[in-house]
Coordinates of C-alpha atoms in Angstrom, one line a residue:
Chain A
X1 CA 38.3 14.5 -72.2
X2 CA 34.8 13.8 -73.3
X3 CA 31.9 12.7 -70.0
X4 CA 32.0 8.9 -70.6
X5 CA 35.9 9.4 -70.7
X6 CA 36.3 11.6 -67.7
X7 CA 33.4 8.5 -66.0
X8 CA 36.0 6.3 -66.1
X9 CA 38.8 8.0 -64.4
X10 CA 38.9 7.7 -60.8
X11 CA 35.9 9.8 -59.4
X12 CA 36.7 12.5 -57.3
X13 CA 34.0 11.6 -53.9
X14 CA 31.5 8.6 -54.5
X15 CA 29.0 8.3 -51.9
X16 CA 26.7 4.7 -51.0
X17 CA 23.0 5.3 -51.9
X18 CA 20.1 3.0 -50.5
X19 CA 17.2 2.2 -52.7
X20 CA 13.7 2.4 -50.1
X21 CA 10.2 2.1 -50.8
X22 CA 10.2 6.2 -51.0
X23 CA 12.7 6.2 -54.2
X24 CA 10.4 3.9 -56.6
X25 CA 7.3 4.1 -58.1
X26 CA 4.4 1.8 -59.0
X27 CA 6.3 0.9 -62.0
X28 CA 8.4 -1.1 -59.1
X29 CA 11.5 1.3 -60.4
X30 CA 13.0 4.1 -58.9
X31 CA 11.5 7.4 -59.8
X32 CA 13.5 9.5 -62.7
X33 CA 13.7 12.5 -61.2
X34 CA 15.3 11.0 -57.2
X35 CA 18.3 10.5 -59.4
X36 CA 18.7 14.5 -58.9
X37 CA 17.9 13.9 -54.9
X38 CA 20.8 10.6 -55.4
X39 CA 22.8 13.3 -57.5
X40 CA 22.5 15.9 -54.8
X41 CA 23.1 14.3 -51.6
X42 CA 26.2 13.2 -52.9
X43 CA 27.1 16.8 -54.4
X44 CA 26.9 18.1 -50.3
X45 CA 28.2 15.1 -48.6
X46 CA 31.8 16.0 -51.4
X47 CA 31.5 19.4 -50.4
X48 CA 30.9 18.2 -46.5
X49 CA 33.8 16.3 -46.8
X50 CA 36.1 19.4 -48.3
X51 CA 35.1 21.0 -44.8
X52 CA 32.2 23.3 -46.7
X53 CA 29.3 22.9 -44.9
X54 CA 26.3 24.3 -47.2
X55 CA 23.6 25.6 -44.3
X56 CA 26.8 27.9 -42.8
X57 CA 27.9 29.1 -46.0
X58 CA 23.7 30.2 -46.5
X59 CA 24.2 31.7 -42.8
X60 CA 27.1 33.2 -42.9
X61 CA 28.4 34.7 -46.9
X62 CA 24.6 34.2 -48.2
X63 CA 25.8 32.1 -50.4
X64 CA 24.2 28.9 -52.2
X65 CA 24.9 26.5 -55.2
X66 CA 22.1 26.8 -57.0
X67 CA 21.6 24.2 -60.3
X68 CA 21.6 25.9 -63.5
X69 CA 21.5 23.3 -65.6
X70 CA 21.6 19.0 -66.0
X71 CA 21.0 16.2 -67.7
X72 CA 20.5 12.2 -67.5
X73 CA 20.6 9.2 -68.9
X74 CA 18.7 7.1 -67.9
X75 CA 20.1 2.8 -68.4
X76 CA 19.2 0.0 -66.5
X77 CA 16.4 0.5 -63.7
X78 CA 17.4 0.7 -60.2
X79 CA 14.9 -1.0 -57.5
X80 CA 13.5 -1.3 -54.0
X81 CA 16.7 -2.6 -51.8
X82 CA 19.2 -1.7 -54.3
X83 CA 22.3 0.1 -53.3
X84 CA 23.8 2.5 -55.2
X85 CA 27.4 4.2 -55.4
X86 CA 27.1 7.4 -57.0
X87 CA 30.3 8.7 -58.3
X88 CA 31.1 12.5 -58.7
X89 CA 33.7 13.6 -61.3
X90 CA 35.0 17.7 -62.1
X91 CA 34.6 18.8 -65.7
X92 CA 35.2 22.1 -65.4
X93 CA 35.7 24.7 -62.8
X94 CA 34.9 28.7 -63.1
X95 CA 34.7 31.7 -61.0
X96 CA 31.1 31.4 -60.2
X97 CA 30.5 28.1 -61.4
X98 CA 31.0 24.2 -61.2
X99 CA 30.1 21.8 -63.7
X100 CA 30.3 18.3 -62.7
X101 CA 29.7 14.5 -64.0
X102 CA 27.8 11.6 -61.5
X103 CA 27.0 8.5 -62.1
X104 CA 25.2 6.0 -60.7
X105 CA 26.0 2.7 -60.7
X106 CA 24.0 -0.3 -58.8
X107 CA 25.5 -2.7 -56.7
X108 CA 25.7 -6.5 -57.5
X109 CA 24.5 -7.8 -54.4
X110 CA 26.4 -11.1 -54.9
X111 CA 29.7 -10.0 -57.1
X112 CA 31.2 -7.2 -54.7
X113 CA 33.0 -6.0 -58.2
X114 CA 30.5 -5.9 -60.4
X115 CA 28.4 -3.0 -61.4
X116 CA 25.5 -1.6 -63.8
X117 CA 25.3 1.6 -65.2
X118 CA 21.8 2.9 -63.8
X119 CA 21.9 6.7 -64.7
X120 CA 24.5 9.4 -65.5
X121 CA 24.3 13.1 -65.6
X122 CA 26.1 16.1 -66.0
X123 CA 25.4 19.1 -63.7
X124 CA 26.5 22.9 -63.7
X125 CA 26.1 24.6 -60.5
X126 CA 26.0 28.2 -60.4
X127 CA 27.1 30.3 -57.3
X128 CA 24.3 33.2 -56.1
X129 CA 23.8 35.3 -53.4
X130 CA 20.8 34.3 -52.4
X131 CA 18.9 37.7 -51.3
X132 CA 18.7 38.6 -54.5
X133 CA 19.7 35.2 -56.7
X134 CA 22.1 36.7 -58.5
X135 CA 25.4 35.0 -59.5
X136 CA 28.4 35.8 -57.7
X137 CA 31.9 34.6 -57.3
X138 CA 32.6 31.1 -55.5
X139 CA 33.3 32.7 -52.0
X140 CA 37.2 32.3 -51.6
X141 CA 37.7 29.7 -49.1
X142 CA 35.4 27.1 -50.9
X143 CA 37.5 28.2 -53.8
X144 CA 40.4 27.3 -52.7
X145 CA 39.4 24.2 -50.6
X146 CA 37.9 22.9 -54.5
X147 CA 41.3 23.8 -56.3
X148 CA 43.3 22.1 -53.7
X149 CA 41.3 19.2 -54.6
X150 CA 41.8 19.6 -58.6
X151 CA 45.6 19.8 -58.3
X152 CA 45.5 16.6 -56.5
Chain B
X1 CA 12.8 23.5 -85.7
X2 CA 15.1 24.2 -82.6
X3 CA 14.1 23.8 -79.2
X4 CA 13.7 27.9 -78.7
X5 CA 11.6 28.0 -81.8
X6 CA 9.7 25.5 -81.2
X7 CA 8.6 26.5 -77.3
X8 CA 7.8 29.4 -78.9
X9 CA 4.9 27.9 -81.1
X10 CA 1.4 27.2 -79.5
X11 CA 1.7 24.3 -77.1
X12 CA 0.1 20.7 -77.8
X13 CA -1.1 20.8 -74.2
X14 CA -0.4 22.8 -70.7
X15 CA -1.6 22.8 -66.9
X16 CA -0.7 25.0 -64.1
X17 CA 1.2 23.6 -61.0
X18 CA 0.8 25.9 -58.1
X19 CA 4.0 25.6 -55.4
X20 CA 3.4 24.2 -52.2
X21 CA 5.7 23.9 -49.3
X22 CA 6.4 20.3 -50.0
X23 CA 8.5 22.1 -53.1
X24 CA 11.0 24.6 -51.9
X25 CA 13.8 24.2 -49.7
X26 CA 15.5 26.1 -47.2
X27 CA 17.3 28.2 -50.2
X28 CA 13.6 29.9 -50.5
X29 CA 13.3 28.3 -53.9
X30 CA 11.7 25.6 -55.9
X31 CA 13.7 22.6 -55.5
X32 CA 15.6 21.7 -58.6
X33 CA 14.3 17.9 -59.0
X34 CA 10.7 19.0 -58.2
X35 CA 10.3 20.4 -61.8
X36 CA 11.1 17.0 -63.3
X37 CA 7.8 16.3 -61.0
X38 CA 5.5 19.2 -62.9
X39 CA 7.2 17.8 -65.8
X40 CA 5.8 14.1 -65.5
X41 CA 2.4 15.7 -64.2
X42 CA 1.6 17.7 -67.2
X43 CA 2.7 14.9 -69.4
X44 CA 0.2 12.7 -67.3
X45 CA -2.3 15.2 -67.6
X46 CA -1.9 15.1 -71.3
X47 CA -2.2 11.8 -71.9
X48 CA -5.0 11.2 -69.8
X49 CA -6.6 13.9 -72.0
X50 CA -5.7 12.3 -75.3
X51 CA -7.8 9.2 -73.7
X52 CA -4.6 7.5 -72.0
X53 CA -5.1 6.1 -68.4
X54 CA -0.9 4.9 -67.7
X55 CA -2.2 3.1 -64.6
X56 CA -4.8 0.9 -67.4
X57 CA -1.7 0.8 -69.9
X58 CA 0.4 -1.0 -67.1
X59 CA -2.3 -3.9 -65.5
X60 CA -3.9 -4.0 -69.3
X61 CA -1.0 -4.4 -71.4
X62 CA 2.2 -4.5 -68.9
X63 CA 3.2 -1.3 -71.2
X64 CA 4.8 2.0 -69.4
X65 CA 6.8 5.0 -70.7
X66 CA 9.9 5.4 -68.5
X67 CA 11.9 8.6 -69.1
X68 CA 15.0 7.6 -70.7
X69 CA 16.9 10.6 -71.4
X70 CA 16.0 14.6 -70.2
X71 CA 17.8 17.5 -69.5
X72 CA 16.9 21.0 -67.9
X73 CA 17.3 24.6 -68.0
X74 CA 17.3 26.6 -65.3
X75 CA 16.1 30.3 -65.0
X76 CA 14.5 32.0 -62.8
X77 CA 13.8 30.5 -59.8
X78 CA 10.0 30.0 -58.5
X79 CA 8.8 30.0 -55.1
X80 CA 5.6 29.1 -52.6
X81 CA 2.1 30.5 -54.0
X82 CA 3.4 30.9 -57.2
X83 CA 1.8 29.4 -60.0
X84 CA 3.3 27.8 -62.6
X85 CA 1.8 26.8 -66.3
X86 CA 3.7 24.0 -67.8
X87 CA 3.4 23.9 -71.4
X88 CA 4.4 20.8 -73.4
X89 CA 5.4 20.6 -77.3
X90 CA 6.1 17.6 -79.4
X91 CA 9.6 17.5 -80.9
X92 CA 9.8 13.9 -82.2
X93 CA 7.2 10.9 -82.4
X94 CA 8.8 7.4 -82.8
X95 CA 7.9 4.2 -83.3
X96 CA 9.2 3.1 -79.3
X97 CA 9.3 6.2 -78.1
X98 CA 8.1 10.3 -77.7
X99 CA 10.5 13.5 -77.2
X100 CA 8.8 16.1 -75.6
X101 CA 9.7 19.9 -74.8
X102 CA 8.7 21.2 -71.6
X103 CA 8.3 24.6 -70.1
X104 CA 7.6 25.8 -66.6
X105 CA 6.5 29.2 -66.9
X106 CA 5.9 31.5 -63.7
X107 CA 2.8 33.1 -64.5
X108 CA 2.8 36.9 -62.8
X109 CA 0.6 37.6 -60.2
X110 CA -0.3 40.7 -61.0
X111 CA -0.4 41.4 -64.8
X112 CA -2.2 38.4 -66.2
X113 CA -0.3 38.1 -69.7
X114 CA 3.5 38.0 -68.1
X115 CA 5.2 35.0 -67.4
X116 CA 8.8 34.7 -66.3
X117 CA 10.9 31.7 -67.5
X118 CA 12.0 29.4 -64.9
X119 CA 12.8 25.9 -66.4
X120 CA 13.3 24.3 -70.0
X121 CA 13.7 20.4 -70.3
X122 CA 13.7 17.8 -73.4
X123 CA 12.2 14.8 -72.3
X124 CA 13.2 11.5 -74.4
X125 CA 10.0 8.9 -73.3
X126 CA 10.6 4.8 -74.4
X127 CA 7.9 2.6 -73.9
X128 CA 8.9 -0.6 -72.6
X129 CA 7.1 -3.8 -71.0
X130 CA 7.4 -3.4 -67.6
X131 CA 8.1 -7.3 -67.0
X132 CA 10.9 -7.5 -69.0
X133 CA 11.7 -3.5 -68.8
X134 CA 12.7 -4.4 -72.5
X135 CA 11.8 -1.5 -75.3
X136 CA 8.1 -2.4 -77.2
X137 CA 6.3 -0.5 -79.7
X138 CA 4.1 2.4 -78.2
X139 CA 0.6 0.1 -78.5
X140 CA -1.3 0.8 -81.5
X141 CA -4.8 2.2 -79.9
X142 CA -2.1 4.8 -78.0
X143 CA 0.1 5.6 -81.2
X144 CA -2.9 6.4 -83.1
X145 CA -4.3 8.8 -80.7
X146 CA -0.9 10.6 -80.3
X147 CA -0.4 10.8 -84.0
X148 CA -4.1 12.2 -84.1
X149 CA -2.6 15.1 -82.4
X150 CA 0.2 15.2 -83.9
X151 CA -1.3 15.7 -87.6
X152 CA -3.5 18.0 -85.9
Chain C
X1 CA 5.2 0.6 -20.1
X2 CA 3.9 4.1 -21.4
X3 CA 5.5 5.5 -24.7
X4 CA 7.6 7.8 -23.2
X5 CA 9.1 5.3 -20.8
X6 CA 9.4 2.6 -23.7
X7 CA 11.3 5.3 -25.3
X8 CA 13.9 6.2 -22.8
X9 CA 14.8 2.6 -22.4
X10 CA 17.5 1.0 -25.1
X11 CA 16.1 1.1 -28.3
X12 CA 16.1 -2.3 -30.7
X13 CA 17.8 -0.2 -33.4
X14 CA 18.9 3.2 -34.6
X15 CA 20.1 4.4 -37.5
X16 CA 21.6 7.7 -38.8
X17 CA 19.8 10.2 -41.0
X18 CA 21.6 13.2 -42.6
X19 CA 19.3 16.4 -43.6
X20 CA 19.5 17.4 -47.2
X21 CA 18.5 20.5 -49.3
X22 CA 15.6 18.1 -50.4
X23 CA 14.2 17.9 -46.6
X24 CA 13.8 20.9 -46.0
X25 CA 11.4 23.7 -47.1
X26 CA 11.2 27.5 -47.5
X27 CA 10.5 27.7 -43.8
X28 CA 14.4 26.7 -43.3
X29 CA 13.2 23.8 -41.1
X30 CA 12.8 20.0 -42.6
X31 CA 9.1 19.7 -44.1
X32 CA 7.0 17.6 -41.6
X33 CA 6.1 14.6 -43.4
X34 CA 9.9 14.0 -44.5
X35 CA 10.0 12.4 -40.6
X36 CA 7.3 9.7 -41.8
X37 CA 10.1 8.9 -44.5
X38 CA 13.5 8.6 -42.2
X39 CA 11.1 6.6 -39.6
X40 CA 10.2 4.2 -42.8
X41 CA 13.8 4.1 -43.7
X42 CA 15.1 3.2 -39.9
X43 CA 12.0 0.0 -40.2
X44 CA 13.5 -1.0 -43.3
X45 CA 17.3 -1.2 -42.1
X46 CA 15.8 -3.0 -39.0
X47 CA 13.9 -5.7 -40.9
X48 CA 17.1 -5.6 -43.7
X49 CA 19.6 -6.3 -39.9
X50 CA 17.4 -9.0 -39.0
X51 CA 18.0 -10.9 -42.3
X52 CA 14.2 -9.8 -43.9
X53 CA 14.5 -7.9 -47.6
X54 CA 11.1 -6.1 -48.2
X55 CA 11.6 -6.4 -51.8
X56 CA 12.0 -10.0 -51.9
X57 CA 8.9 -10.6 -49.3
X58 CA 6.9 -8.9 -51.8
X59 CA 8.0 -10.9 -55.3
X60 CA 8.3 -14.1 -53.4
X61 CA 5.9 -14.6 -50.5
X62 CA 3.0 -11.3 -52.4
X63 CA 3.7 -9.8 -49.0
X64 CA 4.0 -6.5 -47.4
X65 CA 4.1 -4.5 -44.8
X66 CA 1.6 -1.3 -44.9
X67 CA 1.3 1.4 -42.3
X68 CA -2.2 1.2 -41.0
X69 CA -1.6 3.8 -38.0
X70 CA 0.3 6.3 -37.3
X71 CA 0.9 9.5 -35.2
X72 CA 3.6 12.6 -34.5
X73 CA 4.5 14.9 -32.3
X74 CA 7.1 17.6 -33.7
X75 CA 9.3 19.5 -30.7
X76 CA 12.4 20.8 -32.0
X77 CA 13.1 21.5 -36.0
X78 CA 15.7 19.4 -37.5
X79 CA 17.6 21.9 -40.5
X80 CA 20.1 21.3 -43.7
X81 CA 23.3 19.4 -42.1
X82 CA 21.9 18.0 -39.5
X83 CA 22.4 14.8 -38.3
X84 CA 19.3 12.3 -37.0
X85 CA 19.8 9.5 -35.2
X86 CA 16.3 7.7 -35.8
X87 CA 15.6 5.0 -32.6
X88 CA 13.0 1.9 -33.2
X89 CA 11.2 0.0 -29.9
X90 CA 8.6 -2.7 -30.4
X91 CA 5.5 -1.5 -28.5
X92 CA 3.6 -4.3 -29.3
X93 CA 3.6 -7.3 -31.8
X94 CA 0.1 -8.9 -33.0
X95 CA -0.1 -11.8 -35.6
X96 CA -0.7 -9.8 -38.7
X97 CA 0.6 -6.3 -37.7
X98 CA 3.8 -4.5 -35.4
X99 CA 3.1 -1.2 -33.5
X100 CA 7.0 0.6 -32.7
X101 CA 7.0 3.8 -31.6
X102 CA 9.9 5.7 -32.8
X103 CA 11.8 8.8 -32.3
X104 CA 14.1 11.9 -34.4
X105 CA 17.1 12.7 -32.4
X106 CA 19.0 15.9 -33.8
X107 CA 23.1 15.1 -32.4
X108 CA 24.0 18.0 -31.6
X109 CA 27.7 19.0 -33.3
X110 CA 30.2 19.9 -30.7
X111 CA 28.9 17.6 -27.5
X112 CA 28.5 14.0 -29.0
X113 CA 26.3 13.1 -25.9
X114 CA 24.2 15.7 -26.6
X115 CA 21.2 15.2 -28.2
X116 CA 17.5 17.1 -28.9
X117 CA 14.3 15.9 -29.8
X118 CA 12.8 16.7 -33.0
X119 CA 9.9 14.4 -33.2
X120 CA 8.5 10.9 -31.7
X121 CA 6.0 8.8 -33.7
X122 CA 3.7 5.9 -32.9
X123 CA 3.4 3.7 -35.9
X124 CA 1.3 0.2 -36.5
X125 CA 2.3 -1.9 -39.3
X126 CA 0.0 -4.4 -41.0
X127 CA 1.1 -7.2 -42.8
X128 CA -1.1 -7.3 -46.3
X129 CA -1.0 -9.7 -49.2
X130 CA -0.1 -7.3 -51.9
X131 CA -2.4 -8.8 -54.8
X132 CA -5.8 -8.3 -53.0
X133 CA -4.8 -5.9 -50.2
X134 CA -6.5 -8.1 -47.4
X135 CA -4.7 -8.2 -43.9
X136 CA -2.5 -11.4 -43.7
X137 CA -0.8 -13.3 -40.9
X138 CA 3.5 -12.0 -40.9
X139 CA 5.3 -14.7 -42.6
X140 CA 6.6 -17.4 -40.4
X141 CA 10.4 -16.6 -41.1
X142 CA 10.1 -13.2 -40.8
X143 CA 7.6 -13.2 -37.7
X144 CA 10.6 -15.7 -35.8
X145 CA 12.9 -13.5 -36.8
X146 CA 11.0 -10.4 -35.2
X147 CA 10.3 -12.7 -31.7
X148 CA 14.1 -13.6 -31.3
X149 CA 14.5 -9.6 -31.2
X150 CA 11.8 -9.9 -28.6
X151 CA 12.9 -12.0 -26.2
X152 CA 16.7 -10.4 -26.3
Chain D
X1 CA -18.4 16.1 -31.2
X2 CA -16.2 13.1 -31.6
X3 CA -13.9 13.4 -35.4
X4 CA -15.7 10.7 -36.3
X5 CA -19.0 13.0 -36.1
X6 CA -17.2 16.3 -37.3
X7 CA -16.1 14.4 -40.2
X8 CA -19.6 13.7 -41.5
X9 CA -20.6 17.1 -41.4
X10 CA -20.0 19.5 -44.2
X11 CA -16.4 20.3 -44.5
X12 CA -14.8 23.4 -44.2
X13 CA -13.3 23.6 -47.3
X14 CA -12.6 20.4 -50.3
X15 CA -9.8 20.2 -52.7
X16 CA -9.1 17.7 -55.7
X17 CA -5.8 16.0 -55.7
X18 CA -4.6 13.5 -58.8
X19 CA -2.4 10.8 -57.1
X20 CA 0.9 10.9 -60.1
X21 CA 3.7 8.0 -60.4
X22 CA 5.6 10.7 -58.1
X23 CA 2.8 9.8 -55.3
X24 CA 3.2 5.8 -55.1
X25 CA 5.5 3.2 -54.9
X26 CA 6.5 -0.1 -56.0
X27 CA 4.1 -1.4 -53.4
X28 CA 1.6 0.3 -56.2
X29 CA 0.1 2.1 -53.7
X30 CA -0.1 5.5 -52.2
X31 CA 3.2 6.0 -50.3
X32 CA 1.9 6.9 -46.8
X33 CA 3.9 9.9 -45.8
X34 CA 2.9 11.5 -48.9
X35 CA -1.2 12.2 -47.4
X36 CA 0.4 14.4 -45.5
X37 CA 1.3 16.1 -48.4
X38 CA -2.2 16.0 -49.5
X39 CA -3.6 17.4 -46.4
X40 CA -0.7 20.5 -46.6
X41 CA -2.1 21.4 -50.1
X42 CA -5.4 21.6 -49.0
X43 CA -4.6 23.5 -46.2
X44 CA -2.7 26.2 -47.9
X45 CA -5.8 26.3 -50.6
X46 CA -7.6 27.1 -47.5
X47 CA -5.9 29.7 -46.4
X48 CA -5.5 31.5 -49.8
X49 CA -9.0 30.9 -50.3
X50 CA -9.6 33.2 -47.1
X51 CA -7.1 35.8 -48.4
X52 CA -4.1 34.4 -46.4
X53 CA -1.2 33.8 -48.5
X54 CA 1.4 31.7 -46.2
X55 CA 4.7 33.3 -48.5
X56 CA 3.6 36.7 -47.8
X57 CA 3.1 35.8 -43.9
X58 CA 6.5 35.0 -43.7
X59 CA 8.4 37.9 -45.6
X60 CA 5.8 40.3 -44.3
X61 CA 5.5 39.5 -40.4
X62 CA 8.0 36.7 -39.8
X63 CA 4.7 34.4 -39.2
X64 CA 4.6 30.7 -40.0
X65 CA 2.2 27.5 -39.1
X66 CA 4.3 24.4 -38.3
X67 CA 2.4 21.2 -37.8
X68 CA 3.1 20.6 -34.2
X69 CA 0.9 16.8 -34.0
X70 CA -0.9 15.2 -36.2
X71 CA -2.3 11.1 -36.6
X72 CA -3.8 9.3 -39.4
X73 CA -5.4 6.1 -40.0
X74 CA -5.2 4.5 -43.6
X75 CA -8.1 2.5 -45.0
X76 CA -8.5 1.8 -48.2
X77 CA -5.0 2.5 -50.2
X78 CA -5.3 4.8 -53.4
X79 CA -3.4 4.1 -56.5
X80 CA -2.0 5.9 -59.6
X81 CA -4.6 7.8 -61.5
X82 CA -6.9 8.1 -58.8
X83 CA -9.1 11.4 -57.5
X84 CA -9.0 12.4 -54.0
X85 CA -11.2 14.7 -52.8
X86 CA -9.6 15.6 -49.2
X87 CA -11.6 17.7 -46.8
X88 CA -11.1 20.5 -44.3
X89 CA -12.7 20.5 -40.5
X90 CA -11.9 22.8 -37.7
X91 CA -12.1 21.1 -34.1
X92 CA -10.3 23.8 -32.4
X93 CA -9.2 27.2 -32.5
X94 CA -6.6 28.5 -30.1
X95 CA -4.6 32.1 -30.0
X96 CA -1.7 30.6 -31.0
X97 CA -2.9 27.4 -32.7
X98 CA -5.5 25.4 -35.2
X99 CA -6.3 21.9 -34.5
X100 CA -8.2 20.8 -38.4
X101 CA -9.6 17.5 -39.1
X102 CA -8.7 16.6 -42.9
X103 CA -10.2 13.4 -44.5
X104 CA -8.9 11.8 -48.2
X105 CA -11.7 10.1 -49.9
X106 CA -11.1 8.4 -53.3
X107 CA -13.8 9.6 -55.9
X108 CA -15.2 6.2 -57.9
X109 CA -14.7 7.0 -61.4
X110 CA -18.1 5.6 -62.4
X111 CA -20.8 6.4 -59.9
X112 CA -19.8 10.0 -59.1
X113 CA -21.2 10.3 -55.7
X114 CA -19.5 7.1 -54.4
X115 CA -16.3 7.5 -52.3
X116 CA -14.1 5.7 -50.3
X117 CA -12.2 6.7 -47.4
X118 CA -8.8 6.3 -48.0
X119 CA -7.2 8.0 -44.8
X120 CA -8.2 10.4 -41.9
X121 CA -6.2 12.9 -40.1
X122 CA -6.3 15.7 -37.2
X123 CA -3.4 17.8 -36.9
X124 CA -2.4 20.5 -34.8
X125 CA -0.9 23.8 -36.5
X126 CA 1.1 25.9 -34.1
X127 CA 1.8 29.5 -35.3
X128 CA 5.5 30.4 -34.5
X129 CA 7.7 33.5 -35.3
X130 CA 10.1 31.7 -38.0
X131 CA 13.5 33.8 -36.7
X132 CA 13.2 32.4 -32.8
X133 CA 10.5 29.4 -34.1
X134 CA 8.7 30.4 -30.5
X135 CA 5.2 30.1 -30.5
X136 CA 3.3 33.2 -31.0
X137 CA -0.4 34.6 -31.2
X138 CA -2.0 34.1 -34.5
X139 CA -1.4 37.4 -36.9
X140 CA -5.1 39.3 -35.8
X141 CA -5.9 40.0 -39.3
X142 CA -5.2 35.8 -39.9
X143 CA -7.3 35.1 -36.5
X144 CA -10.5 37.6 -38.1
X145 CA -10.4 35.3 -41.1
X146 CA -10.2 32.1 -39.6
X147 CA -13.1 33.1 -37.0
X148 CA -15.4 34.5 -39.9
X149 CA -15.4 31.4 -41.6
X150 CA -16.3 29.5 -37.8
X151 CA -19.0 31.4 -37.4
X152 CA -20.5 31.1 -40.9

């Protein structure tokens, strides 16, 4: 299934995004790269919601998802009060890696159904241990929390 | 010329970024949006050096370059005090737009001519009017000092 | 009414904050100016519940709010997971500008009625016109909105 | 000496800062909260420029400065492309803490000893031991560079 394909399946976790005078720029857009923050946040509240909790899994396995590797593009400008739903989709899941599709889509503030395409992006995560950054398998209780979700 | 070969040729133009707290996270490393950040810097830096003021490009002629595609490679990770040089090459002049290449190198403390790899990105750049956020033609006075380089 | 009293009485709003990767810094602990951004966030959801959208006061009316003023005191550090609840009380409200002091709450996770303090802020607001910058009286609507909340 | 007085003396230490798109927002101004971040480079310039490197304090002694109160008044807003020149006072020196006095002025671009004060700022460092984050005496060979340069 190619990305824009796999986009317009029924996303895995989506996750409401608020646009504040933080995000944008004096362009009077949002910032490229808080995209990746947008991208991000939603990335941990999916994994929050799977009952992984990033800061114990640091504590406790030193353990981290680290990004190895993304990219965007970038389509219609999102802006000071928008709200956004960013959308997170699987593409592929390894041993010590994840590599995902989001999306983010702004919110017609009058037509509850309507949507624009502000950025998309796909993102490979990489398991490490984080003492010494090197790659290492997806500790197996996250493993199996994420495979649960895939056979769904 | 492939992205590889061509980071590997002399740089148009590069700056150093030193890390600050404001730039890792709790992981202990450089957060991975930040480098988009260094990214937009550098290319600031070199415009302003090729006689380009963006914030005069915006109130004088309602012109900006908004990033509309980019993509990243991460290596090795950076973190506080270290200091980075971010080197930026020229892959593709257009008449509406600029791809870039961008490098964030860690430059090592200790022997002055190593540097470590720790991020890669292509950086598509459209110039658009910023009223209409429509696509214009890079203005003349701008294209012809960018192709000055260019020819260089 | 002293801050510290004004702050232990029932606050005109709250709102919740969730820590991300990108608030925190190599220290483990959120980076200390990321409070000025959830307090600016919890104003801007205020204003939003009372029916006043900062983006449209600034394309339709050229006006906006800037802080003028402002001041922290950091107790207990906030980390990755954790959940803020952000209060707002108006201290004092002027013509042309707002003072609201305002305060972090970290929930704690097993004893809902549990909370610590993280950090309490004093902040002044001043109403600007955007174009020249000069100090300008709060816009009728949105100044009868803010004295209905008052007199509640 | 009042901080009014201090900060009319000859600072401590200077450091140039270029405001970038990253730095404002759509109010096309210098976002507030990020001075802070300003006034954190500048510090850790400071300290490396006395020999103290704030990475190697933390790996080597478990030693970290956390901002434990600061204030700040905004004057005159700075915008993209702008200078800053933001200097360094100490007001106090404690066992355990550093209370500095740190000043943003905006360099005009044409007559070079002109500058306009953009925002002023005292904080309060508190040195802690990062494991337990209790307060804790200022690492001696720290405290012997710090009082060196108040006794210059």
């Amino acid at each position: 299934m190619s990305t824009k394909e796999l986009r317009d399946t029924e996303p895995v976790f989506s996750f409401p995004i608020r646009i504040y005078w933080e995000d944008t720029d004096a362009g009077g857009i949002v910032y490229y790269a808080n995209y990746f923050k947008f991208f991000e946040r939603t990335r941990t509240e999916w994994l929050r919601h799977l009952g992984v909790e990033q800061g114990s899994l640091l504590a406790n396995e030193d353990s981290m998802f680290v990004v190895s590797q993304t990219d965007a593009k970038y389509h219609k400008p999102a802006r000071i009060d928008d709200l956004l739903n960013i959308t997170l989709h699987i593409k592929h899941m390894g041993q010590a890696s994840i590599t995902l599709v989001q999306t983010a889509w702004i919110q017609d503030k009058t037509v509850s159904d309507q949507r624009l395409l502000a950025c998309e992006s796909t993102v490979r995560l990489a398991c490490v241990q984080q003492t010494s950054m090197r790659p290492s398998k997806i500790p197996l209780r996250v493993a199996e929390l994420l495979s649960a979700k895939l056979s769904n």
